[in-house]
mmCIF file of C-alpha atoms in Angstrom:
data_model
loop_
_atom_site.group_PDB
_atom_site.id
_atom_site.type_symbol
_atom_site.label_atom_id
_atom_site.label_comp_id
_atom_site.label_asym_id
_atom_site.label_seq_id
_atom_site.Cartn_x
_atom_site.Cartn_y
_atom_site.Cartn_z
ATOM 1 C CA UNK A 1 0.000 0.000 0.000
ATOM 2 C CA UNK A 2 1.246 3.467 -0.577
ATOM 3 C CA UNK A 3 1.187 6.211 0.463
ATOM 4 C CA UNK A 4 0.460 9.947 -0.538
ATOM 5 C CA UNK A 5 1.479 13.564 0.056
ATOM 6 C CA UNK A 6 -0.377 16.705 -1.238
ATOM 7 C CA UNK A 7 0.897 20.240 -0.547
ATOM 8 C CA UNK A 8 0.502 23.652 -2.252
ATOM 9 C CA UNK A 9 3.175 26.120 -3.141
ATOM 10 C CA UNK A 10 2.409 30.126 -4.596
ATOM 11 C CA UNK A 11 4.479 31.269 -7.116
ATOM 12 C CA UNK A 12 7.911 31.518 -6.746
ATOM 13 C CA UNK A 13 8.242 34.871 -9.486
ATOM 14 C CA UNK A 14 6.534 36.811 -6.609
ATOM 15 C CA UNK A 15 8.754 36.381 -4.308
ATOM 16 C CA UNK A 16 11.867 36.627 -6.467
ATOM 17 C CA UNK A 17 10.285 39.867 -7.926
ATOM 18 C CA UNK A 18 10.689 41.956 -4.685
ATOM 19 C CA UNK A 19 14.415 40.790 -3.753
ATOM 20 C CA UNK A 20 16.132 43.783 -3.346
ATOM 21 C CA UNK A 21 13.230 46.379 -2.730
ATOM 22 C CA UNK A 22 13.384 45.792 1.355
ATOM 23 C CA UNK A 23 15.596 45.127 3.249
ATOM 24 C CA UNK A 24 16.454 41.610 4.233
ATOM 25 C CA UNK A 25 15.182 41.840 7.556
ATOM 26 C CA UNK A 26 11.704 43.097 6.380
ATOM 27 C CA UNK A 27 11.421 40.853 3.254
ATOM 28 C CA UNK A 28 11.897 37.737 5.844
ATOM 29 C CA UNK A 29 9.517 39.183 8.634
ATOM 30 C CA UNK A 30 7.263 39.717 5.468
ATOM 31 C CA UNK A 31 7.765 36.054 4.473
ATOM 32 C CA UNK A 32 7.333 34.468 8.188
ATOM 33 C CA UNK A 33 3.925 36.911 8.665
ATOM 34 C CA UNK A 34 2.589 35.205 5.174
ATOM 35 C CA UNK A 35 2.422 38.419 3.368
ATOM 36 C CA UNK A 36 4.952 37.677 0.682
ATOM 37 C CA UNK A 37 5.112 33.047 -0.328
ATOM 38 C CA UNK A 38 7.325 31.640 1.008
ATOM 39 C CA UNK A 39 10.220 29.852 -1.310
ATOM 40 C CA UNK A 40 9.014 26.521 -2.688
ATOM 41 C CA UNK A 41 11.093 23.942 -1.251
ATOM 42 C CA UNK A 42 9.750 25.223 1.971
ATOM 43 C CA UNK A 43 5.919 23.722 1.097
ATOM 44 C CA UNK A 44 7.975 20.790 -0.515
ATOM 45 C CA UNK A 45 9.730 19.761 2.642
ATOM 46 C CA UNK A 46 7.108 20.920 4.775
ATOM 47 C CA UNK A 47 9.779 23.415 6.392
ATOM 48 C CA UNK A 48 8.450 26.512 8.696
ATOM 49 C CA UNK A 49 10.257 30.162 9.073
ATOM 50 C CA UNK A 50 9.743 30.565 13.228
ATOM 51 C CA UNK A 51 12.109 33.108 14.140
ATOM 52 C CA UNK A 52 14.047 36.244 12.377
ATOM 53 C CA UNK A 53 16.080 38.971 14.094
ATOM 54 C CA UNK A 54 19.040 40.669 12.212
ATOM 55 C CA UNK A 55 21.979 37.853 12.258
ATOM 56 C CA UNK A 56 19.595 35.071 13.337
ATOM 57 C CA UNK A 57 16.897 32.585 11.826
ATOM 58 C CA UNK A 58 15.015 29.847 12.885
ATOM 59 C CA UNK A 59 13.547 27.048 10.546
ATOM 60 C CA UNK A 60 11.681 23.897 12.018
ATOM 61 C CA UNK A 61 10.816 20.873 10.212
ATOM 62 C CA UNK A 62 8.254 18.141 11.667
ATOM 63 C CA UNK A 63 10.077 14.757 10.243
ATOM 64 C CA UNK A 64 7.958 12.085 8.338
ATOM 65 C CA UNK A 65 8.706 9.170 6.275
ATOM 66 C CA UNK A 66 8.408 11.218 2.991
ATOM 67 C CA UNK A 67 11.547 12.252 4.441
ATOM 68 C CA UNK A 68 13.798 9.328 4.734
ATOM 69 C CA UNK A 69 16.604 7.768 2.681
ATOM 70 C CA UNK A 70 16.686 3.844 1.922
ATOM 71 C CA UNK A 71 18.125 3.065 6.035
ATOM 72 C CA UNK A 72 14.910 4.407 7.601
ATOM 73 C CA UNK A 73 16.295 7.994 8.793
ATOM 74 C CA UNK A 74 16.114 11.256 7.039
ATOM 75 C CA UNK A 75 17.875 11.777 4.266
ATOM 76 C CA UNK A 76 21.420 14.115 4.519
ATOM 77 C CA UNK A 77 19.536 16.363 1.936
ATOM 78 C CA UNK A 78 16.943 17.348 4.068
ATOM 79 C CA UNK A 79 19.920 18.001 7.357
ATOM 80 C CA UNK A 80 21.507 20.272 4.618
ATOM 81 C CA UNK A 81 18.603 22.428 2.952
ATOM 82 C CA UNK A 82 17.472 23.596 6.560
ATOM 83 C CA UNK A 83 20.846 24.272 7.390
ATOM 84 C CA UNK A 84 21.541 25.371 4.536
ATOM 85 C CA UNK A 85 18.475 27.975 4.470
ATOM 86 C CA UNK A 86 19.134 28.911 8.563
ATOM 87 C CA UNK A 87 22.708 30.135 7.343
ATOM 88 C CA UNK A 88 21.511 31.864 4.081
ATOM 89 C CA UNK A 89 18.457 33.804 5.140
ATOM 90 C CA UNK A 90 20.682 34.706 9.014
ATOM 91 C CA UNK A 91 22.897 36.482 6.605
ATOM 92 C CA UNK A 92 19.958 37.887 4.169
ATOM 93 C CA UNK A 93 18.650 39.314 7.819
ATOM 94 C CA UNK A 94 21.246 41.520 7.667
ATOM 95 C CA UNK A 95 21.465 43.092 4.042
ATOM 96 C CA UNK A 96 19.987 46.412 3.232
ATOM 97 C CA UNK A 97 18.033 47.374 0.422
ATOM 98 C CA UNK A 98 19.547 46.749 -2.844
ATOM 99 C CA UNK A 99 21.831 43.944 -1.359
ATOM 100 C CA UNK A 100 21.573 40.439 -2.471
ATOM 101 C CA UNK A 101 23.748 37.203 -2.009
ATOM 102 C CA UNK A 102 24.330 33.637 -2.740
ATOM 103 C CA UNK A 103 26.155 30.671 -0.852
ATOM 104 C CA UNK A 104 29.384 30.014 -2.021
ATOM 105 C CA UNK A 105 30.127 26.763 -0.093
ATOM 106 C CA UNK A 106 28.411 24.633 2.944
ATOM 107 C CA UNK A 107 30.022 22.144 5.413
ATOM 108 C CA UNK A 108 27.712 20.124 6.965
ATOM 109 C CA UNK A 109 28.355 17.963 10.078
ATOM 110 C CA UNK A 110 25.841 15.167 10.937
ATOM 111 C CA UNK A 111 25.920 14.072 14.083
ATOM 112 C CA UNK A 112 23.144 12.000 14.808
ATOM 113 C CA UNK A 113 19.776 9.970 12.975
ATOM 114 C CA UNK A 114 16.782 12.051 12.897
ATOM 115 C CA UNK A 115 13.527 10.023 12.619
ATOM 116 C CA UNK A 116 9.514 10.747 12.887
ATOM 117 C CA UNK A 117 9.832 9.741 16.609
ATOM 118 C CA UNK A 118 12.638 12.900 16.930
ATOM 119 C CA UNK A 119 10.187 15.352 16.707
ATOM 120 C CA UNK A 120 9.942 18.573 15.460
ATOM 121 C CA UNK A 121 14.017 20.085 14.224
ATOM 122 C CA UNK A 122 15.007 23.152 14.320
ATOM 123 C CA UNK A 123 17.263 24.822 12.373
ATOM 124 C CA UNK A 124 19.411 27.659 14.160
ATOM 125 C CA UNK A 125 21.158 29.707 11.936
ATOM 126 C CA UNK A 126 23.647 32.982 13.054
ATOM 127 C CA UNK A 127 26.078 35.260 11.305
ATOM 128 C CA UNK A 128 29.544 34.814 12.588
ATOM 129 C CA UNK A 129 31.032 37.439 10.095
ATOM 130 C CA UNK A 130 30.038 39.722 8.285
ATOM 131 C CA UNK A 131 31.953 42.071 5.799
ATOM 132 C CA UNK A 132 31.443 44.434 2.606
ATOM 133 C CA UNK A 133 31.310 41.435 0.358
ATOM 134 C CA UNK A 134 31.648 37.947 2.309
ATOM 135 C CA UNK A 135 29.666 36.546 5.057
ATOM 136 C CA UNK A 136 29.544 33.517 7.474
ATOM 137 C CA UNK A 137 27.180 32.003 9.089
ATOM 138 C CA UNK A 138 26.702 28.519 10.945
ATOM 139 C CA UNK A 139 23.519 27.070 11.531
ATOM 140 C CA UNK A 140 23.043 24.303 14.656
ATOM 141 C CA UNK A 141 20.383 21.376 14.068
ATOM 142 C CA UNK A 142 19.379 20.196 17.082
ATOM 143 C CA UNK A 143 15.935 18.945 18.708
ATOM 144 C CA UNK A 144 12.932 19.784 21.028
ATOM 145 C CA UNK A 145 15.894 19.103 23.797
ATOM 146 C CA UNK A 146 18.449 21.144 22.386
ATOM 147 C CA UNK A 147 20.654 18.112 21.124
ATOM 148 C CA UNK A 148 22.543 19.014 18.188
ATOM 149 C CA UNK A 149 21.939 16.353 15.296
ATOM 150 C CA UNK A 150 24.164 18.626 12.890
ATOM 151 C CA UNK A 151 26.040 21.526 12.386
ATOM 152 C CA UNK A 152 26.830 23.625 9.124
ATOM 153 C CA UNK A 153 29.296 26.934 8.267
ATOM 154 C CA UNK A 154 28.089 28.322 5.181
ATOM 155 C CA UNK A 155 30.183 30.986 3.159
ATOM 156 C CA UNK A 156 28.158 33.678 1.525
ATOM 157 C CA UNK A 157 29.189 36.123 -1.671
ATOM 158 C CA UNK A 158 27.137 39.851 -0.719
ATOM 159 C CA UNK A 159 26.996 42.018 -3.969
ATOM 160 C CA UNK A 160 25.170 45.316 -4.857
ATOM 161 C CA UNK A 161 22.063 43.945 -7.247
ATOM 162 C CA UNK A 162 21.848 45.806 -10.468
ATOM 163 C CA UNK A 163 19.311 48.620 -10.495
ATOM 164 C CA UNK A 164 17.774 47.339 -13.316
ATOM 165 C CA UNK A 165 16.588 44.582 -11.593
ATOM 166 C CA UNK A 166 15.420 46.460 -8.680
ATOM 167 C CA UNK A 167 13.974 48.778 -10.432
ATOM 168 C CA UNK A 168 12.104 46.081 -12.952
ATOM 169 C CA UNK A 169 10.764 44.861 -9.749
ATOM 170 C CA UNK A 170 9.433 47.819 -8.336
ATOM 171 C CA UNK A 171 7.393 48.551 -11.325
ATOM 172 C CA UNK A 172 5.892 44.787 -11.446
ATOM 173 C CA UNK A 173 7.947 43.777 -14.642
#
């Protein structure tokens, strides 16, 4: 017998449209309030945006089967894209207008099995660093105990967007 999953996702050109027209702080308190979608791969994974202050995130996932890898524990994949998005968006928390950036590595640490009897993750992410063109940021996975399962340091390229594209966006284009 199998078994199903059905989830909904808005689309992802609204979002993208306004990057760069807040700043990152207020686009993500935008996000987390439901006023702007959310990205995707959050509906996909069933991932949730709890917390955002400048230089800190926090993303919690609920773990189900629809997450696991062939031994019966969640897959690395899903340890890495809410680490990976704790890092990313604690470093977008901190970007003025007109500022955008992209990850230019992530190490990821896993430290222990996650399962559906864990419980609900969450994904802590902080800036460590933070200069005119490079950031990092590490993000802790851990529990509703506070045991880390996995830990990641993510790298992040900042760069000026182009007004063009800002300016596209602000006009709906």
């Amino acid at each position: 017998m199998g078994r199903t999953r059905t989830y909904e996702w808005e689309d992802p050109a609204v979002t993208a449209s306004g990057v760069g027209l807040a700043s990152g702080l207020d686009s993500l308190r935008e996000i987390q309030a439901g006023r702007i979608p959310r990205a995707p791969i959050g509906a996909t994974l069933g991932i949730s945006l709890d917390e955002v202050d400048e230089g800190r995130v926090v993303f919690s996932l609920i773990p189900g089967e629809e997450h696991y890898n062939p031994i019966g524990s969640v897959h690395g994949g899903v340890y890495a894209t809410l680490l990976d998005s704790a890092a990313g968006c604690a470093v977008h928390s901190t970007l003025p207008l007109g500022m955008g950036y992209t990850s230019i590595d992530l190490a990821v640490k896993f430290l222990k099995p996650i399962k559906v009897d864990t419980g609900r993750v969450r994904a802590i992410g902080t800036v460590v660093s933070r200069g005119r063109q490079t950031a990092l940021a590490e993000a802790r996975l851990v529990d509703a105990r506070d045991r880390l399962l996995a830990h990641a340091t993510s790298s992040c390229m900042l760069f000026p967007l182009p007004a063009a594209s800002v300016g596209e966006a602000s006009r709906g284009k």
